[in-house]
Coordinates of C-alpha atoms in Angstrom, one line a residue:
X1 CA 32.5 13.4 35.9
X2 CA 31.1 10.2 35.3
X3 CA 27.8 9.7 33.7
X4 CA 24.7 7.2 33.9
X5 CA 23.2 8.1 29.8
X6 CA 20.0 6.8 28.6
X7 CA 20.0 7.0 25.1
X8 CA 15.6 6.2 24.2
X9 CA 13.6 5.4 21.3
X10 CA 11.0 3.5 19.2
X11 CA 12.2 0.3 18.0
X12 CA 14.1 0.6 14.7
X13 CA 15.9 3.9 15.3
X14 CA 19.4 2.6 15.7
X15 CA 19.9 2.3 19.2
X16 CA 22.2 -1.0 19.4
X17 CA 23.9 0.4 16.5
X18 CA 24.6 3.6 18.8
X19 CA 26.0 1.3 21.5
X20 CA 28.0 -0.8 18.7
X21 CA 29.4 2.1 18.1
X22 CA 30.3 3.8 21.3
X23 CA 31.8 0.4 22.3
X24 CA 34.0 0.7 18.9
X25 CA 35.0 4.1 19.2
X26 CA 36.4 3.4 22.6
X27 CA 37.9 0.1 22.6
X28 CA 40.3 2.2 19.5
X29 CA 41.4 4.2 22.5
X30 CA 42.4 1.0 24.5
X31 CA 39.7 1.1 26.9
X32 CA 37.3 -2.2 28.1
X33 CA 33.9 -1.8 28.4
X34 CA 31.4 -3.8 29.7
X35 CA 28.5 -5.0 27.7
X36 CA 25.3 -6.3 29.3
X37 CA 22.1 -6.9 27.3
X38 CA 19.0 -8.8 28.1
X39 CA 16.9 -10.5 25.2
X40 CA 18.4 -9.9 22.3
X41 CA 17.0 -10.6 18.6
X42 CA 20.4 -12.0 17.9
X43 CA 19.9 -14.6 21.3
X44 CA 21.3 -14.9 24.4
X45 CA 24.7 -13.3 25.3
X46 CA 24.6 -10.9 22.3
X47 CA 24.2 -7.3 21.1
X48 CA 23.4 -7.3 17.6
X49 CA 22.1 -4.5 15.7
X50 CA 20.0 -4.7 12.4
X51 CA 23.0 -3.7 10.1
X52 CA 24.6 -7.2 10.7
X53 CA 26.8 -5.8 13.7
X54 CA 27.1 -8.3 16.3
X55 CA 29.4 -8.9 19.6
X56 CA 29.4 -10.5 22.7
X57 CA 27.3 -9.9 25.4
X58 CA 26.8 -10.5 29.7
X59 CA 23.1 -11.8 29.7
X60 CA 21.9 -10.5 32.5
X61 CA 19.1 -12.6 34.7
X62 CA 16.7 -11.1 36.9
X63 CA 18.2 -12.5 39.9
X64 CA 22.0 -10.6 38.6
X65 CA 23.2 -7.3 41.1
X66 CA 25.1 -5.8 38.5
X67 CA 27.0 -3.4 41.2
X68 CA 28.3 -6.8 42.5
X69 CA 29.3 -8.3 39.5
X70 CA 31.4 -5.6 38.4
X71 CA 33.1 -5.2 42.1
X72 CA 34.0 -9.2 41.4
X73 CA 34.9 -8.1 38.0
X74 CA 37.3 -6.0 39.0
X75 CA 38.2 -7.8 41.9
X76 CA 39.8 -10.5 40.5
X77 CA 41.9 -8.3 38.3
X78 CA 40.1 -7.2 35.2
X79 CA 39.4 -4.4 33.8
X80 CA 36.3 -2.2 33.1
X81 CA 36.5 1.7 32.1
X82 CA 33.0 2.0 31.4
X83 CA 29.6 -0.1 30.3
X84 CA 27.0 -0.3 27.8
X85 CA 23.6 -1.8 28.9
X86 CA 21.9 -2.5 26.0
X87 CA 17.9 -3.4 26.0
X88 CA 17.6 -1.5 29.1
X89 CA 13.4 -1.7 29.6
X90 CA 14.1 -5.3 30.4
X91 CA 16.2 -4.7 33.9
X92 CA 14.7 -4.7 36.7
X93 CA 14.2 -0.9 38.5
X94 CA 16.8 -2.7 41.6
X95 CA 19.4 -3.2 38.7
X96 CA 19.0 0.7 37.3
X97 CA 19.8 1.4 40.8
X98 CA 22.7 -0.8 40.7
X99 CA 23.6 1.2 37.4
X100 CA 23.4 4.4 39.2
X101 CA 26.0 2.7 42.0
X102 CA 28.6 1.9 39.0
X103 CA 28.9 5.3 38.5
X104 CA 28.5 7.1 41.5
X105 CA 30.7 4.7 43.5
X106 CA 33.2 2.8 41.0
X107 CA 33.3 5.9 38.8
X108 CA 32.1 4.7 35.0
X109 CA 30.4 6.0 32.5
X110 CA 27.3 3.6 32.1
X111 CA 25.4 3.9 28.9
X112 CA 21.9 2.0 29.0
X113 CA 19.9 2.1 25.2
X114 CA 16.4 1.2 25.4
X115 CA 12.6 1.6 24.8
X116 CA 10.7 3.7 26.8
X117 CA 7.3 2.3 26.5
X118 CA 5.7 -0.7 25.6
X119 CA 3.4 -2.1 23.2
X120 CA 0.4 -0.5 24.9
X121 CA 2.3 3.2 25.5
X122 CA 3.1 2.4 28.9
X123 CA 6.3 3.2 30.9
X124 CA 8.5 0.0 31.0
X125 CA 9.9 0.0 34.7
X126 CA 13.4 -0.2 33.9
X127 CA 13.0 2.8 31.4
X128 CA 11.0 4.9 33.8
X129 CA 14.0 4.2 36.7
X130 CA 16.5 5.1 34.1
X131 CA 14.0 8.6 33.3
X132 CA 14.5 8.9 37.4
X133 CA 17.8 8.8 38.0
X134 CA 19.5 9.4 34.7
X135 CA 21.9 12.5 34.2
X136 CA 21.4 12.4 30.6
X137 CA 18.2 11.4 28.8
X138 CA 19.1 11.4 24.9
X139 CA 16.5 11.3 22.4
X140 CA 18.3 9.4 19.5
X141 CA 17.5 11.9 16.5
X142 CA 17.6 9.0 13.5
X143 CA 14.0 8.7 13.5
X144 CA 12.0 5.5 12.7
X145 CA 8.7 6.2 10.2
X146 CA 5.3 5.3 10.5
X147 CA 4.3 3.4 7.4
X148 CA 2.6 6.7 6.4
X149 CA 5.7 8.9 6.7
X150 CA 5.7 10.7 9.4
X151 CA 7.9 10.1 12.9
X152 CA 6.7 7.1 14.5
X153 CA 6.2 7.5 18.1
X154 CA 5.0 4.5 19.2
X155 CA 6.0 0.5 19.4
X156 CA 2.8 -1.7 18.5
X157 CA 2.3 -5.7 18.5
X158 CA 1.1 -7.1 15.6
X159 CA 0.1 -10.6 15.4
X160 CA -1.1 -11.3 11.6
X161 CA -0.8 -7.7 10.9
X162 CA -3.3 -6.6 13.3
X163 CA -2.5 -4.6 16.1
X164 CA -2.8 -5.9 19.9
X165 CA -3.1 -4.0 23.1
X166 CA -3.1 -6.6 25.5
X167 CA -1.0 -9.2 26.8
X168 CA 2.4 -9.7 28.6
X169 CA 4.3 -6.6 28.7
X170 CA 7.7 -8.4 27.2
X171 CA 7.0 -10.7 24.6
X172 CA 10.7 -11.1 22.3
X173 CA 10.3 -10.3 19.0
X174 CA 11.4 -7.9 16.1
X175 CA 10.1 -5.6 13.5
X176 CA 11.0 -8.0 10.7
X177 CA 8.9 -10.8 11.5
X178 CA 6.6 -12.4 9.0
X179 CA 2.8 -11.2 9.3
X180 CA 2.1 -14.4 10.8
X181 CA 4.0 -14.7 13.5
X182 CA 3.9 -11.7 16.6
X183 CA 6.2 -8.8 15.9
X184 CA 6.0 -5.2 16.1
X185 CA 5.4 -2.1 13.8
X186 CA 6.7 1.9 15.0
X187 CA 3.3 4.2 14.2
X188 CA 2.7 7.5 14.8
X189 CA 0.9 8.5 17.9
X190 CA -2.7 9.0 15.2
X191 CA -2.4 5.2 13.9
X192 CA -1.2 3.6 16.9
X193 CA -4.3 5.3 18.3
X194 CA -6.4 4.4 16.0
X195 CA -4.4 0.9 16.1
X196 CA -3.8 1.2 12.3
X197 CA -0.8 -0.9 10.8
X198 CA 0.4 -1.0 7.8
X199 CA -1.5 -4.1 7.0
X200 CA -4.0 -2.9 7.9
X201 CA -4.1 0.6 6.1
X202 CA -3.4 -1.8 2.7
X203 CA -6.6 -3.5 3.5
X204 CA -8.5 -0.3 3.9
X205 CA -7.3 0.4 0.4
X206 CA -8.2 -2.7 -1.3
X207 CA -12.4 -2.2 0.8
X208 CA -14.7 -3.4 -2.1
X209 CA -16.7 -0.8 -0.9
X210 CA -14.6 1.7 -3.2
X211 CA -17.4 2.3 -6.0
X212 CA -16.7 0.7 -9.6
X213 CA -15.7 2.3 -12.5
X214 CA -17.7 1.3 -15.4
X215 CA -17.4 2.3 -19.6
X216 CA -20.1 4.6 -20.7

């Protein structure tokens, strides 16, 4: 039977590389898939992941019913065996429904690969439709690190290194931005609590408060 997957995690764990990689294995089998994405680091109409992988993409606008576009799809002729959503917090909940209705009704698997909370550990909406309605919720096992070595949990902002909890829920951006610009940093649950980056933690280090060593 045809599935609607949500494969979840932090930034940095390898989800696009995951849907790269499903998209691979079965176009080698001769099947067409789908691929929609929505604000990608690579820019607009790709999937890109951070090993250099790139392909072509739908961008898809808020204003997009993807039911509809696949029935036009595959109206005029072409062909679609399955699709890969990719940066699935970004949709809209209407257009997770819409997901749901690709399988259910045109019978596809649809894979969606996304974050499930935000900056400030809250629920995107698109991610908690697809936690809703989803037959399979997969926990992607290659696990992103907190700078101090344990799993990272958590997506913060950073804007100079230091941590921000408020602002716009999407802001584009990437883990391998320069400290001056806004990016984001995976923590553990303890440092994103304590809203401890890695910058940060290397500042706590170098605290002239650490007492001097002197010759006898």
């Amino acid at each position: 039977m045809p599935e609607l997957v949500f494969f979840s995690g932090t930034m940095d764990c390898g989800k696009s590389t995951l849907a790269l990689q499903i998209e691979h294995n079965r176009s080698a089998r001769g099947l067409v898939g789908m691929i929609f994405t929505r604000d990608d680091r690579a820019g607009h109409g790709k999937l890109s992941s951070r090993l250099g992988l790139v392909t072509d993409a739908v961008e898809v606008e808020d204003d997009v019913d993807l039911y509809a576009y696949l029935v036009d799809h595959l109206s005029q002729g072409r062909r679609a065996d399955y699709v890969i959503a990719d940066e699935a917090q970004f949709l809209a909940p209407e257009q997770i429904d819409q997901l749901a209705r690709v399988v259910d009704d045109l019978e596809m698997d649809v894979f969606a690969f996304g974050i499930t909370t935000d900056f400030r550990s809250k629920l995107f909406p698109g991610s908690q439709r697809l936690v809703e309605l989803a037959d399979r919720v997969e926990v992607l096992q290659v696990e992103a690190l907190c700078w101090c070595g344990a799993r990272a949990t958590h997506n913060a902002r950073t804007v100079g290194g230091v941590m921000v909890v408020e602002g716009a829920q999407v802001v584009v951006g990437d883990v391998t931005r320069s400290a001056d610009e806004i990016g984001y940093e995976v923590l553990c649950r303890r440092h994103h609590r304590r809203r401890m980056t890695a910058a940060s933690a290397r500042a706590a280090a170098l605290s002239p408060d650490v007492l001097p060593v002197t010759a006898d």
